[in-house]
Amino acid sequence: MKHLATLFILFFTSICFSQNSGLIVGNVLDGEMNGNPLMDAKISIKGTTIETNADLSGLFLLENLKDGDHTLVCNFIGYESKEVIVKIISGEPTEINITLNASTISLNDFAALGITPQGPKEDKSVSVLN
């Protein structure tokens, strides 16, 4: 709840001081574990250097965005990436919830082979002197 209040304060401050740009406020959730937040998920605007990471509650904020359609890209290790098209309008917040699903990785078969060196065995005994 504390993080949500912080985001709303940032949101209202942004609206007051930058009427010529828009912002995205959102949440990144796990689609398979009861909607748990995905802390530190990376959210970026495709084709730009604008990016952020979700906080402990899965919340994120992207500010100073130009009007128009943007492609939001969300990544998290072990989950499938997701792209979402959002429309930005100056002075109006865009709210979005992103749900990511765990990715499945299939591996090829492999064999592990252990080889021990042949030859005389060394005596590895230890003597204790008093």
CSV table of C-alpha atoms in Angstrom, one decimal:
chain,number,residue,atom,x,y,z
A,1,MET,CA,0.0,0.0,0.0
A,2,LYS,CA,2.9,2.3,0.8
A,3,HIS,CA,4.3,1.8,-2.7
A,4,LEU,CA,1.0,2.5,-4.3
A,5,ALA,CA,0.8,5.8,-2.4
A,6,THR,CA,4.2,6.7,-3.6
A,7,LEU,CA,3.3,6.0,-7.2
A,8,PHE,CA,0.2,8.2,-7.0
A,9,ILE,CA,2.2,11.1,-5.5
A,10,LEU,CA,4.6,10.8,-8.4
A,11,PHE,CA,1.7,10.5,-10.8
A,12,PHE,CA,0.0,13.8,-9.6
A,13,THR,CA,3.3,15.6,-9.4
A,14,SER,CA,4.0,14.6,-13.0
A,15,ILE,CA,0.7,15.8,-14.2
A,16,CYS,CA,1.1,19.2,-12.5
A,17,PHE,CA,4.6,19.9,-14.0
A,18,SER,CA,4.5,18.2,-17.4
A,19,GLN,CA,1.3,18.7,-19.3
A,20,ASN,CA,3.1,18.0,-22.7
A,21,SER,CA,3.9,14.4,-21.9
A,22,GLY,CA,2.2,11.3,-20.7
A,23,LEU,CA,3.0,8.5,-18.3
A,24,ILE,CA,2.3,4.8,-17.7
A,25,VAL,CA,1.5,3.4,-14.3
A,26,GLY,CA,1.3,-0.3,-14.0
A,27,ASN,CA,1.8,-3.6,-12.2
A,28,VAL,CA,3.6,-6.8,-13.3
A,29,LEU,CA,2.1,-10.0,-12.0
A,30,ASP,CA,2.8,-13.7,-12.2
A,31,GLY,CA,0.1,-15.4,-14.3
A,32,GLU,CA,0.6,-18.8,-12.7
A,33,MET,CA,1.2,-18.2,-9.0
A,34,ASN,CA,-2.1,-16.5,-7.9
A,35,GLY,CA,-1.1,-13.1,-9.4
A,36,ASN,CA,1.9,-12.6,-7.2
A,37,PRO,CA,4.0,-9.4,-8.0
A,38,LEU,CA,7.1,-9.9,-10.1
A,39,MET,CA,9.7,-7.8,-8.3
A,40,ASP,CA,12.4,-6.3,-10.5
A,41,ALA,CA,10.7,-7.2,-13.8
A,42,LYS,CA,12.1,-5.0,-16.6
A,43,ILE,CA,9.7,-2.7,-18.5
A,44,SER,CA,10.8,-0.7,-21.5
A,45,ILE,CA,9.5,1.2,-24.5
A,46,LYS,CA,10.5,-0.6,-27.6
A,47,GLY,CA,12.8,1.4,-29.9
A,48,THR,CA,13.9,3.8,-27.1
A,49,THR,CA,16.2,3.8,-24.2
A,50,ILE,CA,13.3,4.4,-21.7
A,51,GLU,CA,13.1,1.6,-19.2
A,52,THR,CA,12.4,0.9,-15.6
A,53,ASN,CA,12.1,-2.0,-13.1
A,54,ALA,CA,9.1,-3.1,-11.1
A,55,ASP,CA,9.4,-2.5,-7.3
A,56,LEU,CA,8.8,-5.0,-4.5
A,57,SER,CA,5.1,-4.8,-5.1
A,58,GLY,CA,5.4,-5.3,-8.9
A,59,LEU,CA,4.5,-1.6,-9.5
A,60,PHE,CA,6.3,0.6,-12.1
A,61,LEU,CA,6.1,4.1,-13.5
A,62,LEU,CA,7.3,5.4,-16.9
A,63,GLU,CA,7.2,9.2,-17.3
A,64,ASN,CA,7.8,11.9,-19.9
A,65,LEU,CA,6.4,9.8,-22.8
A,66,LYS,CA,5.5,11.4,-26.2
A,67,ASP,CA,1.8,11.2,-27.3
A,68,GLY,CA,0.9,8.3,-29.5
A,69,ASP,CA,1.1,4.6,-29.6
A,70,HIS,CA,4.0,2.9,-28.0
A,71,THR,CA,5.0,-0.8,-27.6
A,72,LEU,CA,5.7,-1.7,-24.0
A,73,VAL,CA,8.0,-4.7,-23.5
A,74,CYS,CA,8.1,-6.6,-20.3
A,75,ASN,CA,10.8,-9.2,-19.4
A,76,PHE,CA,11.5,-11.3,-16.3
A,77,ILE,CA,13.9,-14.2,-16.0
A,78,GLY,CA,12.1,-17.6,-16.3
A,79,TYR,CA,9.0,-16.0,-17.9
A,80,GLU,CA,7.9,-15.3,-21.5
A,81,SER,CA,8.4,-11.7,-22.7
A,82,LYS,CA,5.3,-9.8,-23.4
A,83,GLU,CA,4.7,-6.8,-25.7
A,84,VAL,CA,1.7,-4.6,-25.2
A,85,ILE,CA,0.7,-1.6,-27.4
A,86,VAL,CA,-0.4,1.4,-25.3
A,87,LYS,CA,-1.8,4.8,-26.3
A,88,ILE,CA,-0.3,7.8,-24.6
A,89,ILE,CA,-2.3,11.1,-24.3
A,90,SER,CA,-0.6,14.1,-22.7
A,91,GLY,CA,-1.7,14.9,-19.2
A,92,GLU,CA,-3.6,11.6,-18.8
A,93,PRO,CA,-2.1,8.6,-17.0
A,94,THR,CA,-2.3,5.2,-18.8
A,95,GLU,CA,-2.8,2.4,-16.3
A,96,ILE,CA,-1.8,-1.2,-17.3
A,97,ASN,CA,-1.5,-4.5,-15.6
A,98,ILE,CA,0.9,-7.0,-17.3
A,99,THR,CA,0.6,-10.7,-16.5
A,100,LEU,CA,3.6,-12.9,-17.5
A,101,ASN,CA,3.5,-16.7,-17.8
A,102,ALA,CA,6.4,-18.9,-16.9
A,103,SER,CA,8.4,-20.1,-19.9
A,104,THR,CA,9.2,-23.7,-20.6
A,105,ILE,CA,12.6,-24.7,-21.7
A,106,SER,CA,13.3,-28.0,-23.3
A,107,LEU,CA,16.8,-29.4,-23.3
A,108,ASN,CA,18.4,-31.9,-25.7
A,109,ASP,CA,19.5,-35.3,-24.3
A,110,PHE,CA,23.1,-35.4,-23.2
A,111,ALA,CA,25.4,-38.0,-21.6
A,112,ALA,CA,27.9,-37.4,-18.8
A,113,LEU,CA,30.9,-39.6,-18.9
A,114,GLY,CA,33.4,-39.7,-16.0
A,115,ILE,CA,36.9,-41.0,-16.5
A,116,THR,CA,39.3,-41.9,-13.7
A,117,PRO,CA,43.0,-41.8,-14.4
A,118,GLN,CA,44.7,-45.2,-14.5
A,119,GLY,CA,48.0,-45.9,-12.8
A,120,PRO,CA,49.3,-46.6,-9.3
A,121,LYS,CA,47.2,-45.3,-6.4
A,122,GLU,CA,49.0,-42.9,-4.1
A,123,ASP,CA,49.0,-43.4,-0.4
A,124,LYS,CA,47.1,-40.5,1.1
A,125,SER,CA,47.5,-41.4,4.8
A,126,VAL,CA,48.3,-38.8,7.4
A,127,SER,CA,50.6,-39.2,10.4
A,128,VAL,CA,50.1,-37.3,13.6
A,129,LEU,CA,53.2,-36.5,15.6
A,130,ASN,CA,53.1,-35.7,19.3
